[in-house]
Tab-separated table of C-alpha atoms in Angstrom:
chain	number	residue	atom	x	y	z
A	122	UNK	CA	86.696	106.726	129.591
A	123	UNK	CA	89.935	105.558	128.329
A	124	UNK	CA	90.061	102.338	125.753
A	125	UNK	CA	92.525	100.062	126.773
A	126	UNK	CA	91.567	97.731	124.039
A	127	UNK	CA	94.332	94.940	122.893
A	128	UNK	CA	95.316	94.381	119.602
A	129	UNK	CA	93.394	91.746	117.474
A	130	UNK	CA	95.195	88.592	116.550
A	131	UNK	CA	93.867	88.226	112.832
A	132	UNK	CA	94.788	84.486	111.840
A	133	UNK	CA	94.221	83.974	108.110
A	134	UNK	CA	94.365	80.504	106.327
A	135	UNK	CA	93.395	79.547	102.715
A	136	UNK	CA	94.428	76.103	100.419
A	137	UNK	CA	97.445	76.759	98.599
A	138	UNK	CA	97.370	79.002	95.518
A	139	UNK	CA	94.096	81.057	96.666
A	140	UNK	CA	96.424	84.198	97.136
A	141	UNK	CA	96.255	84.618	100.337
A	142	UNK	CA	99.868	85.906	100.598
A	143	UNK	CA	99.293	88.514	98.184
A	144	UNK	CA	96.434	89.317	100.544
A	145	UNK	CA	98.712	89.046	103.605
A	146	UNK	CA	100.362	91.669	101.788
A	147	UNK	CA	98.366	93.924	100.727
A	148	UNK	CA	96.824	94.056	104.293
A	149	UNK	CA	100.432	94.628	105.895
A	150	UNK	CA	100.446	97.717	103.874
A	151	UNK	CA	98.265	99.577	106.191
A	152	UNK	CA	99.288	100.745	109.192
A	153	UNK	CA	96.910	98.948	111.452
A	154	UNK	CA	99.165	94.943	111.036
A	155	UNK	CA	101.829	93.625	112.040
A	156	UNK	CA	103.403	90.860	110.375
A	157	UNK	CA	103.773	87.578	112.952
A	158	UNK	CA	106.893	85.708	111.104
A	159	UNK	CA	106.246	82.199	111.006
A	160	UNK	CA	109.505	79.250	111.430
A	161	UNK	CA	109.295	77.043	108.191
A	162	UNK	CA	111.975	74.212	108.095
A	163	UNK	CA	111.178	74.349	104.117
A	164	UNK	CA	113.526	75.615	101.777
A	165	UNK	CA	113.682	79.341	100.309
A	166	UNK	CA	111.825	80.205	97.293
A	167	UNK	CA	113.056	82.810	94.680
A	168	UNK	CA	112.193	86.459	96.029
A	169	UNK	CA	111.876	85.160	99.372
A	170	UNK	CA	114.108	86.818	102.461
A	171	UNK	CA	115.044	85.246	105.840
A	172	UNK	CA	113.394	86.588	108.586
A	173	UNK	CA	110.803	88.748	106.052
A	174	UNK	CA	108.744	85.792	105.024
A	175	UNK	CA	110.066	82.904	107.338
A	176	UNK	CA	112.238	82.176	109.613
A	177	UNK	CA	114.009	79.394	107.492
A	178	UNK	CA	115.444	77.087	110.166
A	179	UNK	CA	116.888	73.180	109.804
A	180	UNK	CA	114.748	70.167	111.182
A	181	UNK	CA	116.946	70.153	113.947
A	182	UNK	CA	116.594	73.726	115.149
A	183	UNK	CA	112.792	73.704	114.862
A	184	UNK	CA	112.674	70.520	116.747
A	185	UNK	CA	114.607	71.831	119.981
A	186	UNK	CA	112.030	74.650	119.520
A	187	UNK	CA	109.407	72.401	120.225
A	188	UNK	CA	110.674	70.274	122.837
A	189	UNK	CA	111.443	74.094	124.852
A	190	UNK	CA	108.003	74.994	124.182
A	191	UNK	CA	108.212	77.934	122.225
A	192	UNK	CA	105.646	77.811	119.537
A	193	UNK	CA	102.037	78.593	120.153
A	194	UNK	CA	101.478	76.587	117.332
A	195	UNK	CA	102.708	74.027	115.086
A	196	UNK	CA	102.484	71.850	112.551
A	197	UNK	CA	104.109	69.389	109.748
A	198	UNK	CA	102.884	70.366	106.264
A	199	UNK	CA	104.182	69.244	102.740
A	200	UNK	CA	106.580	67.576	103.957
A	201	UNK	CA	107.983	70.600	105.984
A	202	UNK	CA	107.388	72.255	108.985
A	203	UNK	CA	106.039	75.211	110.140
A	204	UNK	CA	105.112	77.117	113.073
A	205	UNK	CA	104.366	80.329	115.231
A	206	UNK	CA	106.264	81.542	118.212
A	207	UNK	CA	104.431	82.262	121.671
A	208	UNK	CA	106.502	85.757	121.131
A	209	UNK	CA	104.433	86.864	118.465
A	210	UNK	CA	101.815	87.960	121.024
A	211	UNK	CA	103.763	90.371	122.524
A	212	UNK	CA	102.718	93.482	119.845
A	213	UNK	CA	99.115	93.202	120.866
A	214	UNK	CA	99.415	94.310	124.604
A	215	UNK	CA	100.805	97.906	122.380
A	216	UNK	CA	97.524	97.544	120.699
A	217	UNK	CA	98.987	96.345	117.539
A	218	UNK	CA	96.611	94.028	115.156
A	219	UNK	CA	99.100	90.932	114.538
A	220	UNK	CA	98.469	89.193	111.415
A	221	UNK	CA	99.632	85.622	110.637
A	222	UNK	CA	98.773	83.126	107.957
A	223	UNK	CA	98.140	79.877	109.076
A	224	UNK	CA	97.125	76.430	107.941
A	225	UNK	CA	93.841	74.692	109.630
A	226	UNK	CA	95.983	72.621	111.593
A	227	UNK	CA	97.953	75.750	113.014
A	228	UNK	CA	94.532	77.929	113.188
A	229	UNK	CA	92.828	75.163	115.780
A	230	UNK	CA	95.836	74.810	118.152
A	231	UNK	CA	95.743	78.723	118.309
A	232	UNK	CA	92.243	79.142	118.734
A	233	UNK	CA	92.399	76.195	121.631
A	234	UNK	CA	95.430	78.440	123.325
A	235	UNK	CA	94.322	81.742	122.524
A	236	UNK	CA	90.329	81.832	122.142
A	237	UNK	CA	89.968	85.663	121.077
A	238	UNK	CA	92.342	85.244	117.964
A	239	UNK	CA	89.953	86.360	115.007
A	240	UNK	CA	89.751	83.163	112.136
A	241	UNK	CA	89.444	84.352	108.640
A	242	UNK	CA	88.913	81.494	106.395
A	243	UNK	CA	89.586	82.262	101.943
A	244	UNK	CA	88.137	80.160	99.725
A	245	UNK	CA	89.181	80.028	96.439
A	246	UNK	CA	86.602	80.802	93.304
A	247	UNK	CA	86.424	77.436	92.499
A	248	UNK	CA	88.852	73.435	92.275
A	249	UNK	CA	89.182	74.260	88.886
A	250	UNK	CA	90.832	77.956	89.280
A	251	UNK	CA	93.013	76.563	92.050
A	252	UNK	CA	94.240	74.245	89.987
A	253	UNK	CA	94.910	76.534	87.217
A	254	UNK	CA	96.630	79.239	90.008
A	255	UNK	CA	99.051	76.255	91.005
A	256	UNK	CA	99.765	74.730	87.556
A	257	UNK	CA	100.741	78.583	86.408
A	258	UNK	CA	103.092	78.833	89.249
A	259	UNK	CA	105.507	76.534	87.486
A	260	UNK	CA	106.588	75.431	90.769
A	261	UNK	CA	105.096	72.627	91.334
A	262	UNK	CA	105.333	68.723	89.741
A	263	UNK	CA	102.054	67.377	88.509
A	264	UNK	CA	101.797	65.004	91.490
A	265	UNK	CA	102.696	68.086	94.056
A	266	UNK	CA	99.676	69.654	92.434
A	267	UNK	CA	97.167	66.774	93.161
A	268	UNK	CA	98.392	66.453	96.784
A	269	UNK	CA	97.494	70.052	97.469
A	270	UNK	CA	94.485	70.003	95.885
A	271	UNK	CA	93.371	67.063	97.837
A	272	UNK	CA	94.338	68.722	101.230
A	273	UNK	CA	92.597	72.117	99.698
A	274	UNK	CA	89.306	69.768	99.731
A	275	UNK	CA	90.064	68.718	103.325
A	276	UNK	CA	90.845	72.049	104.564
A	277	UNK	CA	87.554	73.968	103.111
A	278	UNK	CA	85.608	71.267	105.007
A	279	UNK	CA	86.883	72.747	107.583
A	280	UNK	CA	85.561	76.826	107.112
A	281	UNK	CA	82.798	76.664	109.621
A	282	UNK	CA	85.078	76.462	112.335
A	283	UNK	CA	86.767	80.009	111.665
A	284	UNK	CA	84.817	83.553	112.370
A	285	UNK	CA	84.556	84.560	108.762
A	286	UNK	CA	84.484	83.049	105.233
A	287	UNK	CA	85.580	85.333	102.371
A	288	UNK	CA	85.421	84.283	98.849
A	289	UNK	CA	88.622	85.471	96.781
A	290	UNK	CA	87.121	86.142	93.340
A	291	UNK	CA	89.216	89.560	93.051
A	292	UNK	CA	91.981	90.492	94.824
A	293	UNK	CA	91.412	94.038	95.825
A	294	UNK	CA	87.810	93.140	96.788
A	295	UNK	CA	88.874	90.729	99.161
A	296	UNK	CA	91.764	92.838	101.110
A	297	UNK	CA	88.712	95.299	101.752
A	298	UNK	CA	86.565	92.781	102.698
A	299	UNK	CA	89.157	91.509	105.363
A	300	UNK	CA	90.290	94.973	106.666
A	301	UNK	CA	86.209	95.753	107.142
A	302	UNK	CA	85.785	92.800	109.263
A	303	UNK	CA	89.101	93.496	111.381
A	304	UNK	CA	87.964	97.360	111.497
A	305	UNK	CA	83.813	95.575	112.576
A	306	UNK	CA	85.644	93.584	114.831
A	307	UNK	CA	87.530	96.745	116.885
A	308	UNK	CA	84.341	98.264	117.254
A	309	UNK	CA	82.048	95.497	118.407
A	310	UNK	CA	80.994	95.117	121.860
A	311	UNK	CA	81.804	91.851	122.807
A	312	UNK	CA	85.896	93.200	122.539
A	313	UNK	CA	85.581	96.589	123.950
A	314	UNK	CA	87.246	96.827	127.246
A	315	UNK	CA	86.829	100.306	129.017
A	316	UNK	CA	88.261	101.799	131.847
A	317	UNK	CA	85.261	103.873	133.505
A	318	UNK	CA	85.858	107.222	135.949
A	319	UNK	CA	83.397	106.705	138.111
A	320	UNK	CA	83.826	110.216	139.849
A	321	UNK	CA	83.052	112.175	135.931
A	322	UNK	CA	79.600	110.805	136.258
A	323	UNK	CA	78.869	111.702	139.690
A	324	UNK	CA	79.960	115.495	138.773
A	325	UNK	CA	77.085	117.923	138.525
């Protein structure tokens, strides 16, 4: 029997300041991921790199995008948007696991395109630690802060609509958590595609 499984396409999305780019990261340091590099129209934050974390494109650019059909998914967010190209498929016919971090928004036009992507939903420990994660960023104003905390609320009403819920109480615990359910996922039945010689079972 030869496997001719495809890759998985692991879609992870969390409210903002759960840490699930640390995550993202931590995950992309196995062998098993690839990275799917979203478009953002959003400015560059300190330690970020074009093309490594975003594509950082103008309004203008991502907009043509759209109109040519190019994203599998998209979607205006803060203020800015952001999206993921139809090419990012491409690794999983190698067999590659592609990994991409997603807002609800993004994660329901996906799964309504491509139905076998794998939904990971993070919560956070708690409102209250969120809001301490964001307020320690220093990054945001105080009324930035509220606004993604009220979306956060919106978007964990949403968790029951992804294939897993993981709670991010500890970093390391998590990542495990995540790569066990992509590892589960390879394995389980309802994904396993096999190429059967007929002929080695008819041998005596």
């Amino acid at each position: 029997m030869k496997n001719s499984n495809k890759g998985l396409f692991v879609v992870l999305s969390a409210p903002s300041g759960t840490g699930k780019t640390t995550i993202k990261n931590r995950l992309l340091q196995k062998d098993s991921f690839e990275f799917s590099v979203s478009y953002t129209t959003r400015e560059l934050r300190s330690g970020e790199k074009d093309g490594k974390d975003y594509h950082f494109v103008s309004r203008d650019i991502f907009e043509k995008k759209i109109i040519a059909g190019e994203f599998l998914e998209y979607a205006e967010v803060h203020g800015a948007y952001y999206g993921t190209c139809i090419d990012s498929l491409k690794p999983l016919l190698e067999g590659i696991n592609v990994l991409l971090d997603i807002d609800v928004q993004g994660y329901l036009q996906v799964k309504k395109k491509y139905e076998n992507a794998l939904g990971i939903f993070i919560f956070p420990p708690s409102l209250l630690e969120l809001r301490s994660r964001l307020e320690s960023r220093g990054l945001n104003t105080a009324t930035d802060i509220e606004t993604r905390l009220k979306n956060a609320k919106e978007e964990i009403l949403n968790w029951d609509r992804y294939d897993y819920a993981v709670l991010n109480d500890e970093v390391e615990n998590t990542t495990k958590t995540i790569h066990g359910i992509v590892l589960a996922e390879q394995s389980s039945v309802k994904r396993k595609r096999w190429e059967i010689n007929t002929d080695a079972f008819n041998k005596s």
